[in-house]
CSV table of C-alpha atoms in Angstrom, one decimal:
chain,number,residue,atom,x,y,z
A,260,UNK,CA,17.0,-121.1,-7.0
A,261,UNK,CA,13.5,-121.5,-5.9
A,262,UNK,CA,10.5,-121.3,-8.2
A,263,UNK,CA,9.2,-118.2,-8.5
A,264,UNK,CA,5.6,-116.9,-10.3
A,265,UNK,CA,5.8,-114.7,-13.4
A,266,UNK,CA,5.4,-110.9,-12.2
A,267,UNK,CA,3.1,-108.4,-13.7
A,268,UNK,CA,5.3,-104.7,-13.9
A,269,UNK,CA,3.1,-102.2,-11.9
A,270,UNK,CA,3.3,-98.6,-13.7
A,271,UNK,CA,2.9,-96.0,-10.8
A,272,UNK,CA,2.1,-95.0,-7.4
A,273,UNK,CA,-1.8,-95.5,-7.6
A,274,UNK,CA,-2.0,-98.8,-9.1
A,275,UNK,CA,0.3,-99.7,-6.5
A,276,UNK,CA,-1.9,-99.0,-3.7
A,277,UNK,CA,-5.1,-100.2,-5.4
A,278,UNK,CA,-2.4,-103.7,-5.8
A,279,UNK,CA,-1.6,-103.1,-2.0
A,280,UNK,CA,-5.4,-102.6,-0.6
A,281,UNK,CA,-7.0,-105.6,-2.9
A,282,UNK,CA,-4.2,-107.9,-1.5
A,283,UNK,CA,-4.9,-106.9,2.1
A,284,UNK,CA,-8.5,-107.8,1.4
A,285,UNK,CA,-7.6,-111.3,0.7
A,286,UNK,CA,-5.0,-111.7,3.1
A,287,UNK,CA,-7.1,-110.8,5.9
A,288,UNK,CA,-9.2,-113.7,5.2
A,289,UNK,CA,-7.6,-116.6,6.6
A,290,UNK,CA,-4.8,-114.2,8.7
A,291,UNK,CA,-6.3,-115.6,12.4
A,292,UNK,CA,-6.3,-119.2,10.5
A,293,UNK,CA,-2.5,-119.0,9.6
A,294,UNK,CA,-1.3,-117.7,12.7
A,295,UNK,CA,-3.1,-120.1,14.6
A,296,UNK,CA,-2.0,-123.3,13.0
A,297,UNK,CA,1.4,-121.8,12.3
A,298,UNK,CA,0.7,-122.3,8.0
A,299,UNK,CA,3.5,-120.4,6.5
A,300,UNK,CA,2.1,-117.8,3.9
A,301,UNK,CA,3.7,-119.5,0.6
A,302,UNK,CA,0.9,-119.5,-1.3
A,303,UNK,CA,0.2,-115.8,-0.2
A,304,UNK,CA,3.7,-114.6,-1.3
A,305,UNK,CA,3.6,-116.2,-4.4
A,306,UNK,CA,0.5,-113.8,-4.8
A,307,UNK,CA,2.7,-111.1,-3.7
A,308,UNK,CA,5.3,-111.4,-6.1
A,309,UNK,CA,2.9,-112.0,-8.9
A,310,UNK,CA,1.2,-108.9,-8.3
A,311,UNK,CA,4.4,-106.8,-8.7
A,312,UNK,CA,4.5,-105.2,-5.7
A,313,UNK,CA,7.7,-105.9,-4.3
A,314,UNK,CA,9.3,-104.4,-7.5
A,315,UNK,CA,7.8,-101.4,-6.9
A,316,UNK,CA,10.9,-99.3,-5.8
A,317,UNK,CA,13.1,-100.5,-9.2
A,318,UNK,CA,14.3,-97.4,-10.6
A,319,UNK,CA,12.4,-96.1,-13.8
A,320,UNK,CA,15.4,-96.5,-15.8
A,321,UNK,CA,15.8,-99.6,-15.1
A,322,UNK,CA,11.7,-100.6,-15.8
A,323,UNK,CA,10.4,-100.2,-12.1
A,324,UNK,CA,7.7,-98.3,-10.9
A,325,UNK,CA,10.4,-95.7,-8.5
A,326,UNK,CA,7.4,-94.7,-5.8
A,327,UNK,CA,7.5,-92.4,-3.3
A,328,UNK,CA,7.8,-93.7,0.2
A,329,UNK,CA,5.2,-91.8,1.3
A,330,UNK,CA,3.6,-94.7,-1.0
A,331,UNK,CA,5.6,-97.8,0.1
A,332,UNK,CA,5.0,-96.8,3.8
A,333,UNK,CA,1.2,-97.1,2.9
A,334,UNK,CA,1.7,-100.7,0.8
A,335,UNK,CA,3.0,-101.7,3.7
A,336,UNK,CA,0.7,-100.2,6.6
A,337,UNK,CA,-2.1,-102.2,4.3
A,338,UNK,CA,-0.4,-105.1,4.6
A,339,UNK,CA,0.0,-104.9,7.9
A,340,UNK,CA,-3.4,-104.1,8.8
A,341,UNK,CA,-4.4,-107.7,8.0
A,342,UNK,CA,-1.4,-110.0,9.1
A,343,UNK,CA,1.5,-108.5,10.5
A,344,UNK,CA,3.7,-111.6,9.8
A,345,UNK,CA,2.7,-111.2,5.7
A,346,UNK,CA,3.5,-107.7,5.8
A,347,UNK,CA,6.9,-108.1,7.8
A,348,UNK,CA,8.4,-110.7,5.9
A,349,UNK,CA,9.0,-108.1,2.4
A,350,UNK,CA,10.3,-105.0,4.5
A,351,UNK,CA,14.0,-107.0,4.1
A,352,UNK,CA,13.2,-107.3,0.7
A,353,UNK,CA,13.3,-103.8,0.1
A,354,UNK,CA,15.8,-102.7,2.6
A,355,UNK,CA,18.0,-104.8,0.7
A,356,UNK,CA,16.7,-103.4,-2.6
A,357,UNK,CA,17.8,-99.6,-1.3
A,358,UNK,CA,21.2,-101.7,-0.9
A,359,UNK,CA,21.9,-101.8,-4.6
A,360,UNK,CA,20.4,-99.0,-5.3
A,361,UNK,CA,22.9,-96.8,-3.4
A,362,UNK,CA,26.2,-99.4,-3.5
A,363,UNK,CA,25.5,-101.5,-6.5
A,364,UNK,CA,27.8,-101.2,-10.0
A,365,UNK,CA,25.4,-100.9,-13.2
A,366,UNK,CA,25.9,-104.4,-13.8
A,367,UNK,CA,24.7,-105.4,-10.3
A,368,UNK,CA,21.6,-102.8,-10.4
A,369,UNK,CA,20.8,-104.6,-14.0
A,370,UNK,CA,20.9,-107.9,-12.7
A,371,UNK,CA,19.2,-107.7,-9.6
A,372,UNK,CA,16.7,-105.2,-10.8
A,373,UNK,CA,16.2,-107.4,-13.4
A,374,UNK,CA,15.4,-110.3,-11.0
A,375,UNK,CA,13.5,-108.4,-9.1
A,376,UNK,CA,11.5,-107.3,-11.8
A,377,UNK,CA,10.8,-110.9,-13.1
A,378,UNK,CA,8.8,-111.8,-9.0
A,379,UNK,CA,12.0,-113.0,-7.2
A,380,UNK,CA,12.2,-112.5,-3.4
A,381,UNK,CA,15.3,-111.0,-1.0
A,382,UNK,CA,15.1,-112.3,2.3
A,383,UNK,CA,18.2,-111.6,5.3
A,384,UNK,CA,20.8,-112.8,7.1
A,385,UNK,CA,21.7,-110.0,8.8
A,386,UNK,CA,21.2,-110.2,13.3
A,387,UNK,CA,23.4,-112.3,14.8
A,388,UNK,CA,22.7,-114.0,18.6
A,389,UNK,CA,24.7,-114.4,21.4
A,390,UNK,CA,27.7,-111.7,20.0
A,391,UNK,CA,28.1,-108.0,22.5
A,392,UNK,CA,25.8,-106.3,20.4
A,393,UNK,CA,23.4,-105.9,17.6
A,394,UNK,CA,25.9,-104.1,15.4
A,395,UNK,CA,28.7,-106.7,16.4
A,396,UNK,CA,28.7,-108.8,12.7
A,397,UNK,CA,31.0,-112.0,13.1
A,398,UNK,CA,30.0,-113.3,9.9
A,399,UNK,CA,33.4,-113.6,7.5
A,400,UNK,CA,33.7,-112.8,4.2
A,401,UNK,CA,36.9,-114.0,2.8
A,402,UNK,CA,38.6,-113.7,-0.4
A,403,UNK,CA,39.9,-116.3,-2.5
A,404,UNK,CA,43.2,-115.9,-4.8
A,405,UNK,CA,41.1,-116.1,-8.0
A,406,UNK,CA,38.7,-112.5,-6.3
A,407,UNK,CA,36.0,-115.0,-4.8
A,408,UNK,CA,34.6,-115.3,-1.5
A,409,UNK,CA,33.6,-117.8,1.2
A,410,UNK,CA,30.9,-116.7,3.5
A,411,UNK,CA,31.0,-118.5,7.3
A,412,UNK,CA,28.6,-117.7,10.2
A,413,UNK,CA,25.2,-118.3,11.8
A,414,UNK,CA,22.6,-115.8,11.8
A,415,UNK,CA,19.2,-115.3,13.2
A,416,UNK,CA,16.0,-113.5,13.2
A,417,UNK,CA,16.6,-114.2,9.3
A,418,UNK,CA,12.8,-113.3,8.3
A,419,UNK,CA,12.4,-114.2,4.6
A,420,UNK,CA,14.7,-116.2,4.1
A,421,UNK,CA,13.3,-119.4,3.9
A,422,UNK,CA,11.1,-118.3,1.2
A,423,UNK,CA,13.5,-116.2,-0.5
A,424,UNK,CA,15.3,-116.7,-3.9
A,425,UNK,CA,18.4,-114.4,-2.7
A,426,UNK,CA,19.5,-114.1,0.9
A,427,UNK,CA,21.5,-110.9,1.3
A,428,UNK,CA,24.1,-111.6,4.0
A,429,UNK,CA,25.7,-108.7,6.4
A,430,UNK,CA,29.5,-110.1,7.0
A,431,UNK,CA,33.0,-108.4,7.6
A,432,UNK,CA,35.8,-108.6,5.2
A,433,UNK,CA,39.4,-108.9,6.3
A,434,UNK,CA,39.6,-105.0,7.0
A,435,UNK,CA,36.5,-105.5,9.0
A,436,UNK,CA,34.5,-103.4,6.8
A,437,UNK,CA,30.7,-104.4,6.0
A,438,UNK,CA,29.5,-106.2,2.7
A,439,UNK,CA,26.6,-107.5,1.9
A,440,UNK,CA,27.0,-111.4,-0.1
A,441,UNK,CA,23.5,-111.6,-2.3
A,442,UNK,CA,23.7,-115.6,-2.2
A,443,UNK,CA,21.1,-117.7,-3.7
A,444,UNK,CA,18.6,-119.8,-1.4
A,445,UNK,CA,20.1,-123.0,-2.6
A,446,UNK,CA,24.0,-122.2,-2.5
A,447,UNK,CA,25.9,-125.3,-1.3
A,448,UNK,CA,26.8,-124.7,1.9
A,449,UNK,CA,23.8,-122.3,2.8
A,450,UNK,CA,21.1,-123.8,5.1
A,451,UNK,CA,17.8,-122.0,6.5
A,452,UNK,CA,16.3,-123.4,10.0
A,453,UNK,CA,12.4,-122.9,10.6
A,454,UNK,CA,13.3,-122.5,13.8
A,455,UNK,CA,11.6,-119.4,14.5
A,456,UNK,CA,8.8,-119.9,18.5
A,457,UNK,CA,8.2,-116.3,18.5
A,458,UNK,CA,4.6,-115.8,20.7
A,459,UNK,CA,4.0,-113.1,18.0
A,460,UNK,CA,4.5,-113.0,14.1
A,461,UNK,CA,4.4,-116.8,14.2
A,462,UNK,CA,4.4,-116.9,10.7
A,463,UNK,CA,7.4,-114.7,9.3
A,464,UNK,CA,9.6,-117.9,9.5
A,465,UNK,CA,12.6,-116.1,11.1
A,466,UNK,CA,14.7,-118.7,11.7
A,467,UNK,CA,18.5,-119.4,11.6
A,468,UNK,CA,20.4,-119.1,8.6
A,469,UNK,CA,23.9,-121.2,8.7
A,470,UNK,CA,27.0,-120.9,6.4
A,471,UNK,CA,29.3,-123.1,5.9
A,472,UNK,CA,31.9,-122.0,3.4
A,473,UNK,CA,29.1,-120.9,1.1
A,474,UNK,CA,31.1,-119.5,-2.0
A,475,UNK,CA,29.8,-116.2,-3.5
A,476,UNK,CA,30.9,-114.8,-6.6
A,477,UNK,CA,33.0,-111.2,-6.5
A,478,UNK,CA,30.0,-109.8,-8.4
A,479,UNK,CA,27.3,-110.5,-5.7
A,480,UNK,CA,29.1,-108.3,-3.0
A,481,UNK,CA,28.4,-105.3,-2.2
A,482,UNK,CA,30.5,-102.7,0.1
A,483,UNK,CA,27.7,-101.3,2.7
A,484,UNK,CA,29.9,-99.7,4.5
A,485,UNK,CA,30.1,-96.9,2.5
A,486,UNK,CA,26.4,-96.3,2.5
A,487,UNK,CA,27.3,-94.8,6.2
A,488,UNK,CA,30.8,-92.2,4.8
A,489,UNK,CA,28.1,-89.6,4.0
A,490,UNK,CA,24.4,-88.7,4.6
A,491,UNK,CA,22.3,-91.6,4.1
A,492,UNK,CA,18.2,-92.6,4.4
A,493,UNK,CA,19.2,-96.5,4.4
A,494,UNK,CA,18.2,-96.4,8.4
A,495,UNK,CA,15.4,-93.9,7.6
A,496,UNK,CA,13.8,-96.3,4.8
A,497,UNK,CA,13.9,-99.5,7.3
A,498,UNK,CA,12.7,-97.7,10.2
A,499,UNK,CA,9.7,-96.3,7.9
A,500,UNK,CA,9.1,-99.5,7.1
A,501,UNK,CA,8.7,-100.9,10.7
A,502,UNK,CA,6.4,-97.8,11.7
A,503,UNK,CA,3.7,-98.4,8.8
A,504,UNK,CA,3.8,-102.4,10.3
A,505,UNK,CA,2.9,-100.7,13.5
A,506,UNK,CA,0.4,-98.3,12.6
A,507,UNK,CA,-1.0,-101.5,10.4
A,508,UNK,CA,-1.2,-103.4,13.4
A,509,UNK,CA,-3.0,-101.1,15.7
A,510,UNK,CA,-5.2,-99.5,12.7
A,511,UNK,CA,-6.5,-103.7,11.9
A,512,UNK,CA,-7.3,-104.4,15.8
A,513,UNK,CA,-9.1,-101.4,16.1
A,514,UNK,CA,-11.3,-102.6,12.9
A,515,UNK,CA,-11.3,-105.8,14.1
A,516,UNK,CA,-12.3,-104.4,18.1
A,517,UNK,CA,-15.2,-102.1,16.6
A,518,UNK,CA,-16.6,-105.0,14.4
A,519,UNK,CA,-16.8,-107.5,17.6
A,520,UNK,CA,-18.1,-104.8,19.9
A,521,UNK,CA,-21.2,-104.1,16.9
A,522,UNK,CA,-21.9,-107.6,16.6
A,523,UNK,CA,-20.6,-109.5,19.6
A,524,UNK,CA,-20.4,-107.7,22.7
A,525,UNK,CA,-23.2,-107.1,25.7
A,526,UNK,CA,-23.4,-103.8,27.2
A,527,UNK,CA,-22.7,-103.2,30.7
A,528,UNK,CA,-25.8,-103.6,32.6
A,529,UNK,CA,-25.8,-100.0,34.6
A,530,UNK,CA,-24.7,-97.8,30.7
A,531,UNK,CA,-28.5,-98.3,30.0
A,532,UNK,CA,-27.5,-98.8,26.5
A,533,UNK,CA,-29.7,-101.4,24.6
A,534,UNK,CA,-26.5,-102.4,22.6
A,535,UNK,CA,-22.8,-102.5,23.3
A,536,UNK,CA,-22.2,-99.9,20.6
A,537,UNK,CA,-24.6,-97.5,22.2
A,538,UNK,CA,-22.6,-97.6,25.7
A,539,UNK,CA,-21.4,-94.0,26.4
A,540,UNK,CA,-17.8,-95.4,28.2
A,541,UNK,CA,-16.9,-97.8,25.1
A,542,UNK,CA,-18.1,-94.8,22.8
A,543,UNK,CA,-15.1,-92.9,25.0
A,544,UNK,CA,-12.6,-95.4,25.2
A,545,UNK,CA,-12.9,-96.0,21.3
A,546,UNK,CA,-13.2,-92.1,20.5
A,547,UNK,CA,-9.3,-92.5,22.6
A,548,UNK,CA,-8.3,-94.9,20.8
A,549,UNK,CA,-9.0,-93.4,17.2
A,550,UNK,CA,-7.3,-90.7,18.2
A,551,UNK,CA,-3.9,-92.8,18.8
A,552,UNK,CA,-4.3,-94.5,15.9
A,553,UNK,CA,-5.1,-91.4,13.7
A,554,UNK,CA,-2.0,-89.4,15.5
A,555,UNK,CA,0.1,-92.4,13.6
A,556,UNK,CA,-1.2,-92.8,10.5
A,557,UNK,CA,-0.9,-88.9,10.2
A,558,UNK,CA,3.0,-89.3,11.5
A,559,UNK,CA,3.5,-91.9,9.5
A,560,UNK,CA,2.7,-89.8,6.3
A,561,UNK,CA,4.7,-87.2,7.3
A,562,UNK,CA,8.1,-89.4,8.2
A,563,UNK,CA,7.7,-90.7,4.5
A,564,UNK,CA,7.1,-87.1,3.1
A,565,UNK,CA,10.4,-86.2,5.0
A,566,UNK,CA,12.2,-89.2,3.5
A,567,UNK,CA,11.0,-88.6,-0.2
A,568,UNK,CA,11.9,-84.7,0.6
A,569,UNK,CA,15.2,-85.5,1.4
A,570,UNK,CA,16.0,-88.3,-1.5
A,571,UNK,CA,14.8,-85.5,-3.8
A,572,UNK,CA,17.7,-83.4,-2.2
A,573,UNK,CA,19.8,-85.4,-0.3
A,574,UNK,CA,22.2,-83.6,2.4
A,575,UNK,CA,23.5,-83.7,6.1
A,576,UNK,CA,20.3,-81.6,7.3
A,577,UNK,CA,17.7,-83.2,5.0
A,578,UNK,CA,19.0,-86.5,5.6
A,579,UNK,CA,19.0,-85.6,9.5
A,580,UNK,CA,15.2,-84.2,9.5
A,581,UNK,CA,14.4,-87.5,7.7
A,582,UNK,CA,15.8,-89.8,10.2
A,583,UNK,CA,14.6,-87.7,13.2
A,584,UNK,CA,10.8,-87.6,11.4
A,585,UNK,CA,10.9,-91.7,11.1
A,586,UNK,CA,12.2,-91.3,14.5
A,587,UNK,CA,9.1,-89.6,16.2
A,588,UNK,CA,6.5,-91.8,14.0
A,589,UNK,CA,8.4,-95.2,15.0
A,590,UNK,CA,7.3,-94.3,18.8
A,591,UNK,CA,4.6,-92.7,18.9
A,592,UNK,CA,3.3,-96.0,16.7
A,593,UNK,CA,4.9,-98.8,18.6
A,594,UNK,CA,3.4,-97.0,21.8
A,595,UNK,CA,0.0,-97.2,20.0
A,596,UNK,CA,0.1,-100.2,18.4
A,597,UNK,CA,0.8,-102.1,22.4
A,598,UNK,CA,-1.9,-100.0,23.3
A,599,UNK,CA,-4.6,-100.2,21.1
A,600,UNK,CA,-4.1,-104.3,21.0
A,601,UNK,CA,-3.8,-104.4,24.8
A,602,UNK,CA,-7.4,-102.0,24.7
A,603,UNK,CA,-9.7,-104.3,22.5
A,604,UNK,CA,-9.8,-107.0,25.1
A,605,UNK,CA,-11.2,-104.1,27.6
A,606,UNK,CA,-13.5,-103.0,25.5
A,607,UNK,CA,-14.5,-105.8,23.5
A,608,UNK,CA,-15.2,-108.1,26.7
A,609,UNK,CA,-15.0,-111.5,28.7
A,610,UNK,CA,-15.6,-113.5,25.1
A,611,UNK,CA,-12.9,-111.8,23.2
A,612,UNK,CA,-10.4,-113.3,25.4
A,613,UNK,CA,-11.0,-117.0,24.2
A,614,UNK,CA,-8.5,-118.7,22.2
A,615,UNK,CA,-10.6,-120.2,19.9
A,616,UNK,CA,-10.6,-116.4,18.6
A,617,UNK,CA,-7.4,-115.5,18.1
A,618,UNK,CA,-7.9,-112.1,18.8
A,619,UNK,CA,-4.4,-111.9,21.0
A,620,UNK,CA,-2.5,-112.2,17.7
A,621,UNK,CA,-2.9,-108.7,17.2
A,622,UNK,CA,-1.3,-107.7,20.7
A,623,UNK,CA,1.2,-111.1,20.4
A,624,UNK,CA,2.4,-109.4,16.6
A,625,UNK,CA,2.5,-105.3,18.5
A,626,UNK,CA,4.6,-106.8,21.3
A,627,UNK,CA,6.9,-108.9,19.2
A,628,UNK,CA,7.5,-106.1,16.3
A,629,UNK,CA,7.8,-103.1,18.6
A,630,UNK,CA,10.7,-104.9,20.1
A,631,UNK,CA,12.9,-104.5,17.0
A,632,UNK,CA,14.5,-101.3,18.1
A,633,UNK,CA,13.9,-99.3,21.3
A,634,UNK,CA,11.7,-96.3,21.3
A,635,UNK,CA,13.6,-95.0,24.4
A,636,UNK,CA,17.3,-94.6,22.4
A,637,UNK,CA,15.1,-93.3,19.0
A,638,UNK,CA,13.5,-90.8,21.5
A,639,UNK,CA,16.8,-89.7,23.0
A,640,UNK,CA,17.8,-88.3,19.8
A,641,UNK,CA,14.7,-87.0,19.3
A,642,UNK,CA,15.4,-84.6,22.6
A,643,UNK,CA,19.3,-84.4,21.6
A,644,UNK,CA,18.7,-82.5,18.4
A,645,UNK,CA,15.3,-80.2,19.2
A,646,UNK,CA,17.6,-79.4,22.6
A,647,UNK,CA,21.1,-79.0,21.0
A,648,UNK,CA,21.0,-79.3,17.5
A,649,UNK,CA,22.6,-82.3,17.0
A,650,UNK,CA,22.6,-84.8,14.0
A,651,UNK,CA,21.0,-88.3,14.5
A,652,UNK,CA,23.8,-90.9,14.3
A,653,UNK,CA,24.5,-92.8,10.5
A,654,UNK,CA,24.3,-96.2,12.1
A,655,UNK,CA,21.1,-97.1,10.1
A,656,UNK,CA,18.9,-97.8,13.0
A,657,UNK,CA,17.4,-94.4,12.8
């Protein structure tokens, strides 16, 4: 088990943002530094767990801080708003923490709620390459005589798991049905590969996670599959999650484009303009481009509103509206995010381009993250149920 800091317990939803917005401050610092030189963010998720942030969603009964997601969607846009890699490696975290939420015994949720409490980290083995499709899991999860397991595959895209204390892993039982194996980082048998050349969130680490007959106690499995037999916001939650990274991502550059163009940038010799800032066509272009970002920021909002409205209550139709609310954010910010990080070398100018910079991380991380999941299927059920009423798939991508 890998060190961990102790945690302070963060009591509510405000001190968690005020946590959320400090961090980001200091984060932002060195962000262009780390992604340039590839420095893996250990010292900065050490400050992470210390601050008790990524405990933040532990039930009250169990001493957490339970905050809406209209809350967590904001900790996270923060985040995301000064290093995109920081900000995605956590969103596992707490996927995974929903996991035993909804499928865990009570003596799993008081264990792991317990850890989680005390600063330790979740990270994934979940994506598989090479296999038909993203849902097509390989991994095996077999069962010993004595009600054990052995867990055997190779996954990838496994952000936080080199820095994690547990690594949840997706794999198939013998019925073929879907578990998740919390295993700890240093089971025998388990090996994580910094093998991650992304061109964008260089610094998330997600590399290859391999399994060699890692054994996993009975009481670290978890049956996932059931989290999809009735209405569920375990797609809903991770796609929220995503979003706020986008809207982070767009709502930073165009900080970070507005600060260079004020400082930096020349105007255009035929504006008339004595400064860059004063030029009537950048004044447009960035009066467009608030706009965008705004649109998301206020979509956002209202995806997690939808999502805390419907674990309040949860049914088919609330768990539906939820999904389809994420939905609509997720695209609207990925488009914006691409967009906005794509605009600030237009409007910033010929200097903003230079490596030495690092201004391109901002469109390098939008192009990267918005490839997760594809705006075009999420906006096919968008037209499916305004058109015809129907339900969003429970395949946890939406």
């Amino acid at each position: 088990m890998a060190d961990t800091v102790t945690a302070k317990v963060i009591a509510d939803d405000v001190e968690a943002l005020t946590v959320a917005a400090a961090l980001a401050d200091e984060f932002r610092t060195e962000a262009a530094v780390r992604d340039a030189e590839r420095r893996l963010p250990r010292p900065e998720l050490d400050r992470l767990s210390a601050s008790g942030l990524l405990a933040v969603t532990v039930p009250a009964e169990y001493g957490g801080a339970d905050v809406r997601q209209e809350t967590l969607a904001e900790i996270f846009r923060l985040l995301a708003s000064a290093d995109a890699s920081l900000a995605q490696i956590p969103q596992s975290h707490f996927v995974y923490v929903n996991v035993i939420h909804r499928q865990g015994t009570a003596g799993q949720r008081e264990f792991f709620f317990g850890e989680i409490l005390a600063g330790r980290r979740l990270g994934n083995a979940q994506s598989e390459a090479g296999t038909k499709h993203v849902q097509d899991i390989r991994t095996r999860l077999d069962r010993r005589p004595d009600g054990s397991y052995v867990l055997t595959g190779v996954k990838h895209y496994s952000t936080g798991a080199l820095f994690a204390d547990w690594i949840p892993v997706l794999a198939r039982t013998e019925d073929d049905n879907l578990h998740v194996a919390y295993v700890p980082r240093d089971a025998p048998g388990l090996t994580v590969v910094d093998d991650w050349d992304g061109m964008g969130q260089r610094t998330t680490a997600s590399g290859t996670v391999r399994l060699d007959a890692v054994p996993v106690p009975a009481d670290r499995v978890l049956p996932h599959h059931l989290t999809f037999q009735g209405p569920q916001l375990h797609g809903a939650v991770a796609q929220l999650l995503h979003t706020a990274i986008d809207v982070g991502i767009a709502g930073g550059a165009l900080a970070e484009a507005a600060e260079f163009v004020r400082t930096k940038s020349r105007p255009w010799f035929e504006s008339g303009a004595e400064t860059a800032a004063e030029d009537p066509l950048l004044i447009q272009r960035f009066g467009e481009l608030a706009i965008q970002v705004r649109a998301s920021e206020a979509l956002l909002r209202e995806a997690a509103r939808a999502v805390d409205a419907a674990r309040a209550e949860l049914t088919d139709d609330s768990a539906a509206e939820a999904s389809i609310a994420v939905a609509v954010a997720k695209a609207h910010a990925a488009g914006t995010a691409v967009e906005v990080t794509g605009a600030l070398f237009e409007v910033a100018g010929t200097r903003s381009a230079l490596n030495s910079l690092n201004l391109h991380r901002h469109w390098r991380d939008a192009r990267t993250h918005t490839l997760h999941d594809p705006a075009r299927w999420k906006i096919q059920h968008i037209g499916r149920h305004v058109l015809n009423g129907t339900k969003p798939p429970r395949h946890g991508l939406l």
